Amino acid sequence: MRTTSIFRTSSVLVAMCLIASGCNRTIAYGESTGFNLGIEADLATDAPAEVNVGFRRRVVGIVPPLEDADDGRVTGEAATILSRFEIDSTSNRQAILDTTVAVRGAFASGAAATELIVKNPNSERVLQDFANLEPVVVRVPDAPVERAVNEKLVSFISQSPENRDRYLGFAQGFGLAIPDSPSSGARALGAIGAEENASGNARIVTLLGL
Amino acid sequence: MKLLNLFLVPVFFVLASCDAQRLYVAHDTVLGINANVSPNRQRGRLIVGYDRDFTTVIPKSVPRTDAPGHDAMASLGCTNLEVEGPVLRKYRDLVVTGDAAIALGRQLRTGDFFECKAETVVGGGT
């Protein structure tokens, strides 16, 4: 049986066990992630071979309500879990072997998840960063020089949160236009893309030695 | 361990007593080249790159202090991997449960959830 089928079958099995027996005090969560060249085949079944080139991710979660149902009717919110996944890539077009790929995943449940988000005084910012819910539009300039500056800065801030803060520090220092957003990533990308910041961004690139 | 095995254990837990009595966490991570084939050569798998399966079964057993009902047992897990060209630069994996997970969650409020990095992890407090 292929992994895909196994994942589905097993997930359904867990769900059926939980639902059929009236279980409402168990969370079942599973994820399967591939960023690869993957080939799977099972000649014993009719299932076709599976080939994956690139990214594949599956997530299954069965989450019961917080409040225990008295009469079989569910009320209230679901129990607390958090899950997050991210892939970051900084590529060097001149030397492909210099490309850096960072894969990050995180999961939390119960009070640990609550401490992270609900009880966090910066929960609004954390939630924005956590889910990356805010759409960010970055202007791509026509002028090659300006476009090169923007690409260097976007690559720079993508490398780490520290770089993002460093760029924002320079941008504030030079009085560049920075959009109002709770997400530092959205603020940095907005400042990089703003047309009126072109000369300031070029100075920052020089200062950073990019 | 393949994904089948990761899921079979919690299935057994659930079948044995309806609701799970233990927190179960498992992951299977591959980075590089991983190949396996069944003895009769009917089933095979080749992975080149990154592949990760993560499964958890969490009992909802912790009474809520501010409202009726129960929340899930505390657990926290992070994985952080960095590859530069063909070289593995960093691989960090952390699974924490119980009071230590709560304490770490508190410490990570101002940090990076992905990094799961704190100077000290203190258990026992809330």
Coordinates of C-alpha atoms in Angstrom, one line a residue:
Chain A
M1 CA 0.0 0.0 0.0
R2 CA 1.4 3.4 -0.9
T3 CA 2.1 6.0 1.8
T4 CA -0.6 8.2 0.5
S5 CA -3.2 5.4 0.9
I6 CA -1.7 4.5 4.3
F7 CA -2.0 8.1 5.4
R8 CA -5.6 8.3 4.3
T9 CA -6.6 4.9 5.5
S10 CA -5.0 5.4 8.9
S11 CA -6.5 8.8 9.3
V12 CA -9.9 7.5 8.5
L13 CA -9.4 4.6 10.9
V14 CA -8.5 6.9 13.7
A15 CA -11.5 9.1 12.9
M16 CA -13.9 6.2 12.7
C17 CA -12.6 4.8 16.0
L18 CA -13.1 8.2 17.7
I19 CA -16.5 8.9 16.2
A20 CA -18.0 5.5 16.2
S21 CA -17.2 4.9 19.9
G22 CA -18.3 8.4 20.9
C23 CA -14.8 9.4 22.0
N24 CA -14.5 13.1 22.5
R25 CA -11.5 13.3 24.8
T26 CA -8.8 12.6 22.3
I27 CA -7.0 14.8 19.7
A28 CA -5.5 13.0 16.8
Y29 CA -3.2 15.0 14.5
G30 CA -0.9 14.0 11.7
E31 CA 1.1 15.6 9.0
S32 CA 3.1 14.3 6.1
T33 CA 5.5 16.7 4.3
G34 CA 7.8 16.1 1.4
F35 CA 10.2 18.5 -0.3
N36 CA 11.9 16.1 -2.5
L37 CA 12.1 13.8 -5.4
G38 CA 10.0 10.9 -4.2
I39 CA 9.0 7.7 -5.9
E40 CA 6.7 5.1 -4.4
A41 CA 5.3 2.0 -6.0
D42 CA 3.4 -1.1 -4.9
L43 CA 3.1 -3.8 -7.5
A44 CA 0.9 -5.9 -5.3
T45 CA -2.0 -3.4 -5.6
D46 CA -3.8 -1.7 -8.4
A47 CA -2.7 1.7 -7.1
P48 CA -0.5 3.6 -9.5
A49 CA 3.0 4.5 -8.6
E50 CA 3.4 7.9 -7.1
V51 CA 6.0 10.4 -8.1
N52 CA 6.6 13.6 -6.3
V53 CA 8.9 16.3 -7.5
G54 CA 8.9 19.4 -5.3
F55 CA 6.6 20.0 -2.4
R56 CA 3.9 17.9 -0.9
R57 CA 2.1 18.3 2.4
R58 CA -0.9 16.6 4.0
V59 CA -2.4 17.5 7.3
V60 CA -5.1 15.7 9.2
G61 CA -6.6 16.7 12.6
I62 CA -9.4 15.4 14.7
V63 CA -10.1 17.9 17.5
P64 CA -12.9 17.4 20.1
P65 CA -14.7 20.2 21.8
L66 CA -13.4 21.7 25.1
E67 CA -16.6 21.1 26.9
D68 CA -17.7 17.5 27.5
A69 CA -21.0 16.8 25.9
D70 CA -23.7 15.7 28.4
D71 CA -26.4 14.6 26.0
G72 CA -24.3 13.8 23.0
R73 CA -24.7 17.3 21.6
V74 CA -21.5 19.1 21.1
T75 CA -21.2 22.7 22.4
G76 CA -18.3 25.1 22.7
E77 CA -15.0 25.6 21.1
A78 CA -12.5 23.0 20.0
A79 CA -9.5 22.0 22.2
T80 CA -6.4 24.0 21.6
I81 CA -3.7 23.1 19.1
L82 CA -1.3 25.1 16.9
S83 CA 0.5 24.0 13.9
R84 CA 2.8 25.9 11.6
F85 CA 5.1 25.1 8.7
E86 CA 7.4 27.2 6.6
I87 CA 9.9 26.8 3.9
D88 CA 12.4 29.7 3.2
S89 CA 14.8 29.7 0.3
T90 CA 17.4 32.3 -0.5
S91 CA 18.9 31.6 -3.9
N92 CA 22.0 32.7 -5.6
R93 CA 21.5 32.7 -9.3
Q94 CA 25.2 32.8 -10.0
A95 CA 26.1 29.8 -7.9
I96 CA 23.2 27.4 -7.4
L97 CA 25.1 25.5 -4.7
D98 CA 25.0 28.6 -2.6
T99 CA 21.3 28.3 -2.3
T100 CA 20.1 28.0 1.3
V101 CA 16.8 26.2 2.1
A102 CA 15.3 26.4 5.6
V103 CA 12.5 24.1 6.6
R104 CA 10.7 24.9 9.9
G105 CA 7.8 23.3 11.6
A106 CA 6.2 23.7 14.9
F107 CA 3.3 22.2 16.8
A108 CA 1.8 22.9 20.3
S109 CA -1.2 21.7 22.2
G110 CA -3.1 22.5 25.4
A111 CA -1.7 25.1 27.8
A112 CA 1.6 25.3 25.9
A113 CA -0.4 26.6 22.9
T114 CA -2.5 28.9 25.1
E115 CA 0.7 30.4 26.6
L116 CA 2.0 31.1 23.2
I117 CA -1.0 32.8 21.7
V118 CA -4.0 33.4 23.9
K119 CA -2.1 34.7 27.0
N120 CA 0.5 36.5 25.0
P121 CA 0.3 40.3 25.4
N122 CA 1.5 40.6 21.8
S123 CA -1.0 38.0 20.6
E124 CA -2.2 40.1 17.7
R125 CA 1.3 40.4 16.2
V126 CA 2.1 36.8 17.0
L127 CA -1.1 35.6 15.3
Q128 CA -0.4 37.7 12.2
D129 CA 3.2 36.4 12.1
F130 CA 1.9 32.9 12.9
A131 CA -0.6 32.6 10.1
N132 CA 0.9 35.1 7.7
L133 CA -2.7 36.1 7.1
E134 CA -1.9 39.6 5.7
P135 CA -1.6 39.7 2.0
V136 CA 1.6 41.6 1.0
V137 CA 1.9 43.2 -2.5
V138 CA 5.4 44.2 -3.5
R139 CA 5.8 46.5 -6.4
V140 CA 8.4 45.3 -9.0
P141 CA 10.1 48.4 -10.5
D142 CA 10.7 48.7 -14.2
A143 CA 14.1 50.2 -13.9
P144 CA 16.8 47.5 -13.8
V145 CA 18.9 49.2 -11.2
E146 CA 15.9 49.8 -8.9
R147 CA 14.8 46.3 -9.4
A148 CA 18.2 44.9 -8.5
V149 CA 18.1 47.0 -5.3
N150 CA 14.7 45.6 -4.4
E151 CA 15.8 42.0 -5.1
K152 CA 18.9 42.4 -2.9
L153 CA 16.8 43.8 0.0
V154 CA 14.1 41.2 -0.3
S155 CA 16.7 38.5 -0.2
F156 CA 18.4 40.1 2.8
I157 CA 15.3 40.4 4.9
S158 CA 14.2 36.9 4.0
Q159 CA 17.3 35.4 5.6
S160 CA 16.4 36.1 9.2
P161 CA 14.1 38.2 11.5
E162 CA 17.3 40.0 12.6
N163 CA 17.9 41.2 9.1
R164 CA 14.3 42.3 8.8
D165 CA 14.6 44.4 11.9
R166 CA 18.0 45.7 10.8
Y167 CA 16.5 46.9 7.5
L168 CA 13.5 48.5 9.2
G169 CA 16.0 50.3 11.6
F170 CA 17.8 51.8 8.6
A171 CA 14.5 52.6 6.9
Q172 CA 13.2 54.5 10.0
G173 CA 16.6 56.3 10.3
F174 CA 16.4 57.5 6.7
G175 CA 12.7 58.5 7.1
L176 CA 11.5 56.1 4.5
A177 CA 7.7 55.5 4.1
I178 CA 6.9 52.3 6.1
P179 CA 3.3 51.0 5.9
D180 CA 1.4 50.5 9.1
S181 CA 1.2 46.8 9.8
P182 CA 1.5 44.6 12.8
S183 CA 3.7 42.3 10.8
S184 CA 7.4 43.3 10.6
G185 CA 7.7 41.3 7.3
A186 CA 4.8 43.2 5.7
R187 CA 6.3 46.5 6.9
A188 CA 9.7 45.7 5.5
L189 CA 8.3 44.5 2.2
G190 CA 6.0 47.5 1.9
A191 CA 9.0 49.9 2.5
I192 CA 11.1 48.0 -0.1
G193 CA 8.4 48.2 -2.7
A194 CA 7.4 51.9 -2.2
E195 CA 8.4 54.0 -5.2
E196 CA 9.3 57.0 -3.1
N197 CA 11.8 54.9 -1.1
A198 CA 14.0 54.1 -4.2
S199 CA 16.9 56.3 -3.4
G200 CA 16.8 55.5 0.3
N201 CA 16.7 51.8 -0.4
A202 CA 19.8 52.2 -2.7
R203 CA 21.6 53.8 0.2
I204 CA 20.7 51.0 2.6
V205 CA 22.0 48.4 0.1
T206 CA 25.3 50.3 0.0
L207 CA 25.4 50.5 3.8
L208 CA 24.7 46.8 4.2
G209 CA 27.3 46.0 1.5
L210 CA 24.8 43.9 -0.5
Chain B
M1 CA 9.5 3.8 10.7
K2 CA 7.0 4.5 8.0
L3 CA 3.8 6.5 8.3
L4 CA 1.8 3.3 8.7
N5 CA 3.7 2.5 11.9
L6 CA 3.3 6.0 13.2
F7 CA -0.4 5.8 12.9
L8 CA -0.8 2.2 14.0
V9 CA 0.3 2.9 17.6
P10 CA -2.3 5.6 18.3
V11 CA -4.9 3.4 16.6
F12 CA -4.1 0.7 19.1
F13 CA -4.4 3.1 21.9
V14 CA -7.7 4.3 20.8
L15 CA -9.0 0.8 20.1
A16 CA -7.9 -0.4 23.5
S17 CA -9.8 2.1 25.6
C18 CA -11.8 4.4 23.3
D19 CA -10.1 7.6 24.5
A20 CA -6.4 7.7 24.7
Q21 CA -4.8 7.6 28.1
R22 CA -1.4 8.6 27.1
L23 CA 0.1 11.4 25.0
Y24 CA 1.7 9.9 21.9
V25 CA 4.2 11.8 19.7
A26 CA 6.2 10.3 16.9
H27 CA 8.0 11.6 13.9
D28 CA 10.0 10.1 11.0
T29 CA 12.3 12.5 9.3
V30 CA 14.5 11.8 6.2
L31 CA 17.0 14.2 4.8
G32 CA 19.2 13.0 1.9
I33 CA 18.6 9.7 0.1
N34 CA 16.4 7.0 1.6
A35 CA 15.4 3.9 -0.2
N36 CA 13.6 0.8 0.9
V37 CA 12.1 -2.2 -0.9
S38 CA 10.1 -5.1 0.4
P39 CA 11.8 -8.6 0.4
N40 CA 9.6 -9.8 -2.5
R41 CA 10.4 -6.6 -4.4
Q42 CA 6.7 -5.8 -4.7
R43 CA 6.8 -2.5 -2.8
G44 CA 9.5 0.2 -3.0
R45 CA 10.2 3.7 -2.0
L46 CA 12.9 6.2 -3.0
I47 CA 13.2 9.6 -1.4
V48 CA 15.8 12.2 -2.4
G49 CA 15.5 15.3 -0.3
Y50 CA 13.4 16.0 2.7
D51 CA 10.5 14.0 4.0
R52 CA 8.8 14.1 7.4
D53 CA 5.9 12.4 8.9
F54 CA 4.6 13.7 12.3
T55 CA 1.8 12.1 14.3
T56 CA 0.4 12.8 17.8
V57 CA -2.5 11.6 19.8
I58 CA -3.3 13.8 22.8
P59 CA -5.7 13.1 25.6
K60 CA -8.1 15.9 26.5
S61 CA -7.7 15.5 30.2
V62 CA -6.6 18.8 31.7
P63 CA -9.5 20.6 33.6
R64 CA -9.9 24.2 32.5
T65 CA -9.5 26.7 35.4
D66 CA -11.7 29.4 34.0
A67 CA -14.5 27.5 32.3
P68 CA -16.1 24.0 32.3
G69 CA -14.6 21.3 30.2
H70 CA -11.1 19.9 29.6
D71 CA -8.3 21.0 27.4
A72 CA -5.6 18.9 25.8
M73 CA -2.4 17.8 27.6
A74 CA 0.4 20.3 26.9
S75 CA 3.0 19.5 24.3
L76 CA 5.3 21.5 22.1
G77 CA 7.4 20.4 19.2
C78 CA 9.6 22.3 16.8
T79 CA 11.9 21.3 14.0
N80 CA 14.3 23.6 12.2
L81 CA 16.5 22.5 9.4
E82 CA 18.8 24.5 7.1
V83 CA 20.6 23.2 4.1
E84 CA 23.1 25.3 2.1
G85 CA 23.8 23.7 -1.2
P86 CA 24.6 20.0 -0.5
V87 CA 25.6 20.7 3.1
L88 CA 23.4 20.3 6.1
R89 CA 24.0 23.4 8.2
K90 CA 21.6 23.0 11.0
Y91 CA 19.0 20.5 12.2
R92 CA 17.2 21.1 15.4
D93 CA 14.3 19.0 16.7
L94 CA 12.6 19.4 20.0
V95 CA 9.6 17.7 21.6
V96 CA 8.5 18.8 25.1
T97 CA 5.5 17.8 27.1
G98 CA 3.7 18.7 30.3
D99 CA 4.9 21.5 32.6
A100 CA 8.1 21.9 30.6
A101 CA 6.1 22.6 27.5
I102 CA 4.0 25.2 29.3
A103 CA 7.1 26.9 30.7
L104 CA 8.8 26.8 27.3
G105 CA 5.6 28.2 25.6
R106 CA 5.7 31.0 28.1
Q107 CA 9.3 31.8 27.3
L108 CA 8.7 31.7 23.6
R109 CA 6.0 34.4 23.8
T110 CA 8.6 37.0 22.8
G111 CA 10.8 34.7 20.7
D112 CA 10.5 32.7 17.6
F113 CA 8.1 29.8 17.8
F114 CA 10.0 28.0 15.1
E115 CA 13.4 28.3 16.9
C116 CA 12.0 26.8 20.1
K117 CA 15.1 28.2 21.7
A118 CA 15.2 29.4 25.3
E119 CA 18.1 29.8 27.7
T120 CA 16.6 27.4 30.2
V121 CA 13.6 25.2 30.2
V122 CA 12.0 25.2 33.6
G123 CA 9.4 22.6 34.5
G124 CA 6.9 22.6 37.3
G125 CA 5.6 26.1 37.2
T126 CA 2.5 27.5 35.5

